Short mmCIF file of C-alpha atoms in Angstrom, two decimals:
data_model
loop_
_atom_site.label_atom_id
_atom_site.label_comp_id
_atom_site.label_asym_id
_atom_site.label_seq_id
_atom_site.Cartn_x
_atom_site.Cartn_y
_atom_site.Cartn_z
CA UNK C 352 -15.27 31.41 -105.76
CA UNK C 353 -17.80 33.97 -106.81
CA UNK C 354 -17.56 37.63 -106.14
CA UNK C 355 -21.05 38.69 -105.35
CA UNK C 356 -20.28 42.44 -104.27
CA UNK C 357 -17.18 44.76 -103.85
CA UNK C 358 -15.07 42.86 -101.54
CA UNK C 359 -18.01 39.75 -100.89
CA UNK C 360 -16.50 36.49 -101.96
CA UNK C 361 -18.35 33.28 -102.01
CA UNK C 362 -16.40 30.03 -101.86
CA UNK C 363 -19.34 27.47 -103.11
CA UNK C 364 -19.33 23.72 -102.79
CA UNK C 365 -22.21 21.48 -104.27
CA UNK C 366 -21.41 19.27 -101.12
CA UNK C 367 -18.37 20.42 -99.32
CA UNK C 368 -18.01 17.11 -97.12
CA UNK C 369 -17.09 15.47 -100.41
CA UNK C 370 -13.52 17.46 -99.75
CA UNK C 371 -13.21 15.55 -96.51
CA UNK C 372 -14.67 12.43 -97.15
CA UNK C 373 -12.38 11.67 -100.45
CA UNK C 374 -9.19 12.85 -98.17
CA UNK C 375 -10.05 10.36 -95.12
CA UNK C 376 -10.91 7.47 -97.08
CA UNK C 377 -7.99 8.01 -99.00
CA UNK C 378 -5.84 7.97 -96.14
CA UNK C 379 -7.35 5.39 -94.71
CA UNK C 380 -6.71 3.17 -97.74
CA UNK C 381 -3.11 4.35 -98.02
CA UNK C 382 -2.85 3.46 -94.04
CA UNK C 383 -4.44 0.06 -94.28
CA UNK C 384 -7.42 1.09 -92.06
CA UNK C 385 -9.63 0.22 -94.62
CA UNK C 386 -9.17 -2.46 -97.03
CA UNK C 387 -10.22 -2.28 -100.42
CA UNK C 388 -13.78 -3.23 -100.79
CA UNK C 389 -14.28 -2.79 -96.93
CA UNK C 390 -16.97 -1.28 -95.12
CA UNK C 391 -16.91 2.68 -94.30
CA UNK C 392 -19.55 4.02 -91.90
CA UNK C 393 -20.37 7.31 -90.34
CA UNK C 394 -22.90 8.78 -88.54
CA UNK C 395 -24.26 12.02 -90.29
CA UNK C 396 -28.09 13.36 -91.49
CA UNK C 397 -26.33 15.82 -93.96
CA UNK C 398 -23.73 16.94 -96.40
CA UNK C 399 -21.30 14.25 -95.15
CA UNK C 400 -23.36 11.10 -95.90
CA UNK C 401 -23.62 12.20 -99.20
CA UNK C 402 -20.15 13.07 -99.43
CA UNK C 403 -19.15 9.31 -97.83
CA UNK C 404 -21.49 7.88 -100.57
CA UNK C 405 -20.17 9.52 -103.39
CA UNK C 406 -16.36 8.62 -102.61
CA UNK C 407 -17.18 4.85 -101.54
CA UNK C 408 -19.32 4.63 -104.71
CA UNK C 409 -16.03 5.78 -106.93
CA UNK C 410 -13.76 3.52 -104.84
CA UNK C 411 -16.36 0.44 -104.64
CA UNK C 412 -16.31 0.51 -100.74
CA UNK C 413 -19.42 0.00 -99.01
CA UNK C 414 -21.07 1.93 -96.52
CA UNK C 415 -23.61 2.69 -93.84
CA UNK C 416 -24.53 5.95 -93.12
CA UNK C 417 -26.36 6.45 -89.85
CA UNK C 418 -28.76 9.31 -89.49
CA UNK C 419 -32.19 10.39 -88.04
CA UNK C 420 -35.16 11.43 -89.49
CA UNK C 421 -34.13 14.26 -91.03
CA UNK C 422 -33.19 12.57 -94.23
CA UNK C 423 -36.12 12.28 -95.66
CA UNK C 424 -37.30 9.43 -97.90
CA UNK C 425 -35.81 11.33 -101.08
CA UNK C 426 -32.36 12.03 -99.63
CA UNK C 427 -32.42 8.43 -98.24
CA UNK C 428 -33.10 6.96 -101.64
CA UNK C 429 -30.60 9.43 -103.22
CA UNK C 430 -27.77 7.85 -100.78
CA UNK C 431 -28.69 4.12 -101.26
CA UNK C 432 -28.70 4.43 -105.16
CA UNK C 433 -24.96 5.12 -104.42
CA UNK C 434 -24.67 1.44 -103.52
CA UNK C 435 -24.85 1.60 -99.38
CA UNK C 436 -26.97 1.59 -96.59
CA UNK C 437 -28.67 4.25 -94.81
CA UNK C 438 -30.23 3.46 -91.23
CA UNK C 439 -32.24 6.04 -89.86
CA UNK C 440 -32.73 6.32 -86.13
CA UNK C 441 -36.21 7.49 -84.41
CA UNK C 442 -35.53 6.78 -80.64
CA UNK C 443 -33.43 9.84 -79.31
CA UNK C 444 -33.15 7.55 -76.13
CA UNK C 445 -34.79 10.40 -73.98
CA UNK C 446 -32.93 13.64 -73.23
CA UNK C 447 -29.73 12.50 -74.79
CA UNK C 448 -31.37 13.18 -78.06
CA UNK C 449 -30.57 11.78 -81.70
CA UNK C 450 -26.74 12.30 -81.88
CA UNK C 451 -26.00 10.36 -79.21
CA UNK C 452 -28.52 7.45 -80.27
CA UNK C 453 -26.76 7.24 -83.77
CA UNK C 454 -23.08 7.11 -82.16
CA UNK C 455 -24.83 3.70 -79.89
CA UNK C 456 -25.79 2.08 -83.16
CA UNK C 457 -22.71 3.26 -84.91
CA UNK C 458 -20.65 1.47 -82.01
CA UNK C 459 -22.66 -1.40 -82.50
CA UNK C 460 -22.01 -2.16 -85.96
CA UNK C 461 -18.38 -1.49 -85.14
CA UNK C 462 -18.72 -4.44 -82.50
CA UNK C 463 -20.37 -6.72 -85.34
CA UNK C 464 -17.78 -5.83 -88.18
CA UNK C 465 -14.45 -5.42 -86.52
CA UNK C 466 -12.88 -4.47 -89.96
CA UNK C 467 -15.38 -1.49 -91.08
CA UNK C 468 -13.88 1.65 -90.84
CA UNK C 469 -15.43 4.80 -89.05
CA UNK C 470 -14.39 7.97 -90.54
CA UNK C 471 -14.82 10.03 -87.35
CA UNK C 472 -15.44 13.32 -89.05
CA UNK C 473 -15.60 15.17 -85.84
CA UNK C 474 -12.57 13.96 -84.31
CA UNK C 475 -10.23 13.05 -87.46
CA UNK C 476 -7.11 15.44 -87.96
CA UNK C 477 -7.53 14.25 -91.41
CA UNK C 478 -11.08 16.50 -92.01
CA UNK C 479 -9.33 19.71 -91.45
CA UNK C 480 -6.21 18.40 -93.30
CA UNK C 481 -8.30 18.32 -96.23
CA UNK C 482 -9.09 21.85 -96.56
CA UNK C 483 -5.45 23.10 -96.72
CA UNK C 484 -4.99 23.07 -100.36
CA UNK C 485 -8.28 25.30 -100.42
CA UNK C 486 -7.10 27.53 -97.85
CA UNK C 487 -3.93 27.93 -100.08
CA UNK C 488 -6.09 28.95 -103.08
CA UNK C 489 -8.09 31.32 -101.46
CA UNK C 490 -5.27 33.22 -99.89
CA UNK C 491 -3.66 33.45 -103.65
CA UNK C 492 -6.64 34.85 -105.09
CA UNK C 493 -7.75 37.52 -102.66
CA UNK C 494 -4.36 38.27 -101.21
CA UNK C 495 -2.44 38.59 -97.70
CA UNK C 496 -5.32 40.25 -95.96
CA UNK C 497 -9.09 38.53 -95.86
CA UNK C 498 -11.72 38.08 -93.05
CA UNK C 499 -12.96 34.27 -93.38
CA UNK C 500 -16.81 33.96 -92.16
CA UNK C 501 -17.58 29.88 -91.74
CA UNK C 502 -20.39 27.96 -90.86
CA UNK C 503 -19.23 25.87 -88.05
CA UNK C 504 -20.29 22.16 -87.34
CA UNK C 505 -17.43 19.51 -87.17
CA UNK C 506 -14.97 22.44 -87.34
CA UNK C 507 -13.06 20.87 -90.21
CA UNK C 508 -13.75 23.56 -92.88
CA UNK C 509 -13.44 26.50 -90.68
CA UNK C 510 -9.88 25.24 -88.88
CA UNK C 511 -8.43 23.66 -91.61
CA UNK C 512 -8.94 26.73 -94.59
CA UNK C 513 -8.02 29.57 -91.90
CA UNK C 514 -4.83 27.37 -90.56
CA UNK C 515 -3.84 26.90 -94.06
CA UNK C 516 -4.37 30.87 -94.98
CA UNK C 517 -2.46 31.57 -91.76
CA UNK C 518 0.49 29.08 -92.61
CA UNK C 519 0.54 30.99 -95.73
CA UNK C 520 1.45 34.09 -94.91
CA UNK C 521 -2.11 35.64 -95.05
CA UNK C 522 -3.48 37.82 -92.56
CA UNK C 523 -6.76 35.89 -91.81
CA UNK C 524 -9.35 36.77 -89.20
CA UNK C 525 -11.63 33.69 -88.71
CA UNK C 526 -15.56 34.75 -87.70
CA UNK C 527 -17.73 31.27 -86.90
CA UNK C 528 -20.92 31.25 -87.18
CA UNK C 529 -22.88 28.89 -85.10
CA UNK C 530 -26.36 28.42 -84.13
CA UNK C 531 -28.37 28.90 -80.60
CA UNK C 532 -28.43 25.72 -78.19
CA UNK C 533 -25.18 24.61 -80.03
CA UNK C 534 -22.28 23.48 -77.72
CA UNK C 535 -19.61 24.93 -80.07
CA UNK C 536 -19.36 28.27 -78.34
CA UNK C 537 -20.37 27.77 -74.84
CA UNK C 538 -24.17 27.73 -74.79
CA UNK C 539 -26.38 24.32 -75.32
CA UNK C 540 -28.90 22.98 -73.01
CA UNK C 541 -31.79 23.43 -75.69
CA UNK C 542 -32.48 22.05 -79.28
CA UNK C 543 -30.40 22.85 -82.39
CA UNK C 544 -33.04 23.84 -84.65
CA UNK C 545 -30.74 24.88 -87.41
CA UNK C 546 -29.71 21.87 -89.06
CA UNK C 547 -26.15 22.03 -90.91
CA UNK C 548 -24.92 24.46 -88.11
CA UNK C 549 -23.80 23.63 -84.32
CA UNK C 550 -23.66 20.30 -82.74
CA UNK C 551 -25.18 18.70 -79.56
CA UNK C 552 -21.56 17.10 -78.92
CA UNK C 553 -17.91 18.81 -78.97
CA UNK C 554 -15.90 17.76 -81.63
CA UNK C 555 -12.10 17.31 -81.29
CA UNK C 556 -11.28 19.14 -84.64
CA UNK C 557 -12.90 22.35 -83.02
CA UNK C 558 -9.99 24.45 -82.32
CA UNK C 559 -11.33 27.66 -80.59
CA UNK C 560 -8.15 29.49 -80.31
CA UNK C 561 -8.15 30.17 -84.00
CA UNK C 562 -11.39 32.17 -83.73
CA UNK C 563 -11.86 35.85 -83.76
CA UNK C 564 -15.13 36.45 -83.40
CA UNK C 565 -18.49 34.16 -83.05
CA UNK C 566 -22.14 34.81 -84.32
CA UNK C 567 -24.98 32.67 -83.21
CA UNK C 568 -28.54 32.94 -85.85
CA UNK C 569 -31.88 31.34 -85.39
CA UNK C 570 -33.06 29.30 -88.50
CA UNK C 571 -35.76 31.74 -89.14
CA UNK C 572 -33.10 34.79 -89.89
CA UNK C 573 -30.84 32.31 -91.93
CA UNK C 574 -33.82 31.01 -94.15
CA UNK C 575 -34.50 34.77 -94.71
CA UNK C 576 -30.98 35.54 -96.08
CA UNK C 577 -30.87 32.34 -97.85
CA UNK C 578 -33.90 33.56 -99.78
CA UNK C 579 -32.52 37.15 -100.44
CA UNK C 580 -29.39 35.70 -101.37
CA UNK C 581 -31.36 33.42 -104.48
CA UNK C 582 -33.21 36.48 -105.10
CA UNK C 583 -31.08 38.83 -105.15
CA UNK C 584 -28.11 37.09 -107.33
CA UNK C 585 -29.74 33.78 -108.38
CA UNK C 586 -27.29 31.44 -106.08
CA UNK C 587 -29.66 28.77 -104.78
CA UNK C 588 -28.11 27.80 -101.53
CA UNK C 589 -28.82 26.03 -98.27
CA UNK C 590 -29.72 27.89 -95.10
CA UNK C 591 -25.74 27.42 -93.48
CA UNK C 592 -25.15 29.60 -96.73
CA UNK C 593 -27.68 32.17 -95.73
CA UNK C 594 -26.48 31.97 -92.12
CA UNK C 595 -22.91 32.65 -93.62
CA UNK C 596 -24.25 35.51 -95.76
CA UNK C 597 -25.94 37.07 -93.21
CA UNK C 598 -22.78 37.35 -91.05
CA UNK C 599 -20.56 38.39 -93.91
CA UNK C 600 -22.58 41.22 -94.94
CA UNK C 601 -22.24 42.57 -91.36
CA UNK C 602 -18.68 42.00 -91.47
CA UNK C 603 -18.25 43.81 -94.52
CA UNK C 604 -20.09 46.86 -93.36
CA UNK C 605 -17.52 46.56 -90.44
CA UNK C 606 -14.83 46.46 -92.26
CA UNK C 607 -14.54 48.74 -95.43
CA UNK C 608 -12.05 47.73 -97.73
CA UNK C 609 -11.10 44.42 -96.37
CA UNK C 610 -12.07 41.44 -98.46
CA UNK C 611 -14.42 39.12 -97.10
CA UNK C 612 -14.62 35.20 -97.95
CA UNK C 613 -17.62 33.23 -96.79
CA UNK C 614 -18.06 29.33 -97.05
CA UNK C 615 -21.08 28.24 -98.56
CA UNK C 616 -21.43 24.25 -97.83
CA UNK C 617 -24.30 23.33 -100.17
CA UNK C 618 -27.23 23.83 -102.48
CA UNK C 619 -30.76 24.65 -101.91
CA UNK C 620 -32.29 21.37 -103.64
CA UNK C 621 -32.86 19.59 -99.92
CA UNK C 622 -34.41 22.91 -98.48
CA UNK C 623 -36.97 23.88 -101.22
CA UNK C 624 -39.83 22.81 -98.38
CA UNK C 625 -38.22 24.47 -95.59
CA UNK C 626 -36.14 27.67 -96.05
CA UNK C 627 -37.77 28.60 -99.47
CA UNK C 628 -41.19 28.61 -97.81
CA UNK C 629 -41.82 32.48 -97.45
CA UNK C 630 -41.81 33.99 -94.16
CA UNK C 631 -44.60 36.44 -93.24
CA UNK C 632 -42.43 37.96 -90.93
CA UNK C 633 -39.31 38.26 -93.05
CA UNK C 634 -39.64 42.06 -92.89
CA UNK C 635 -38.73 42.06 -89.57
CA UNK C 636 -35.29 41.20 -90.60
CA UNK C 637 -34.60 43.82 -92.74
CA UNK C 638 -32.72 45.88 -90.51
CA UNK C 639 -32.09 43.80 -87.96
CA UNK C 640 -28.72 44.33 -86.14
CA UNK C 641 -27.21 41.57 -84.09
CA UNK C 642 -26.99 42.01 -80.07
CA UNK C 643 -23.78 41.88 -79.08
CA UNK C 644 -22.82 39.41 -76.15
CA UNK C 645 -19.79 39.64 -73.28
CA UNK C 646 -20.64 36.22 -72.70
CA UNK C 647 -22.06 33.12 -74.90
CA UNK C 648 -25.09 32.79 -72.62
CA UNK C 649 -26.16 36.13 -72.46
CA UNK C 650 -28.86 35.86 -74.80
CA UNK C 651 -32.73 35.36 -74.37
CA UNK C 652 -35.65 34.03 -76.56
CA UNK C 653 -36.21 36.62 -78.47
CA UNK C 654 -32.71 36.83 -79.89
CA UNK C 655 -32.42 36.32 -83.08
CA UNK C 656 -28.77 36.99 -83.86
CA UNK C 657 -25.64 37.52 -81.21
CA UNK C 658 -22.25 37.94 -81.37
CA UNK C 659 -19.03 38.37 -79.39
CA UNK C 660 -15.36 38.73 -79.59
CA UNK C 661 -14.13 35.32 -79.02
CA UNK C 662 -10.27 36.55 -79.10
CA UNK C 663 -8.47 33.47 -80.10
CA UNK C 664 -9.29 31.98 -76.84
CA UNK C 665 -10.17 28.31 -75.50
CA UNK C 666 -13.56 27.15 -74.63
CA UNK C 667 -12.61 26.82 -71.03
CA UNK C 668 -12.17 30.49 -70.71
CA UNK C 669 -16.05 31.04 -71.10
CA UNK C 670 -17.02 28.34 -69.03
#
């Protein structure tokens, strides 16, 4: 954990998904859902693929990561050097998108390899359970009152850490960070452009009743604050961190004296040619304030940042 400014704390990971991958695979071995030397499969074009690859390499397990073209050749090679196979799906199968096409291919592998273990990062309770110790550590370090700002993809880290902190007696406000067109908090219907945030499918791990507020950001705004974080602090992080940092600064200004903790899922090594390219319109973001919504879909194409009080309600309350 790093203290960036007064009451602004960053919990950073080299690759956050190593935490749930390690926990999920160890649990699968202990339950005999996975045999020693067996095959582990998952659909992932990002952090979980790396976490799974590292854990499988260490445990002498085979693995297949099913991704899409966002996995560039260097990242594909990095994963394969750990001893597994990476399949890149290039046919989106129409409007269904890459996620559906990747899942279709995963089910083909499961049908041909009946002993294979599917991590199910979106629906496996062990994803959230893996973060229990981290939540307890944050509570011990920060104290009984904190606001947690968490990027949301599978729901594992945000819900797991917040639940753990509350179970340990902390007064923890949970603020989710999403991106526009994601289905996670009642939007959807368009492309999800900020990789690492949001989703086109609803994960069972996402427990909406835990969230107090939700923010949505564009990749352009997230990238701006990713560069600002690096230029002002030296922390070389990815754009999901930039998105969380944007929200954390705003929340800190709205809650003076309350410790703000935001999660930083990965470093910036995969984003040097995207998030770290200079933007000539960056000055427009310097004093940008979020547009407050009463309903998740109350935004237009020109909105770079929106937020609303979620009030620990179910997703059905906003449909």
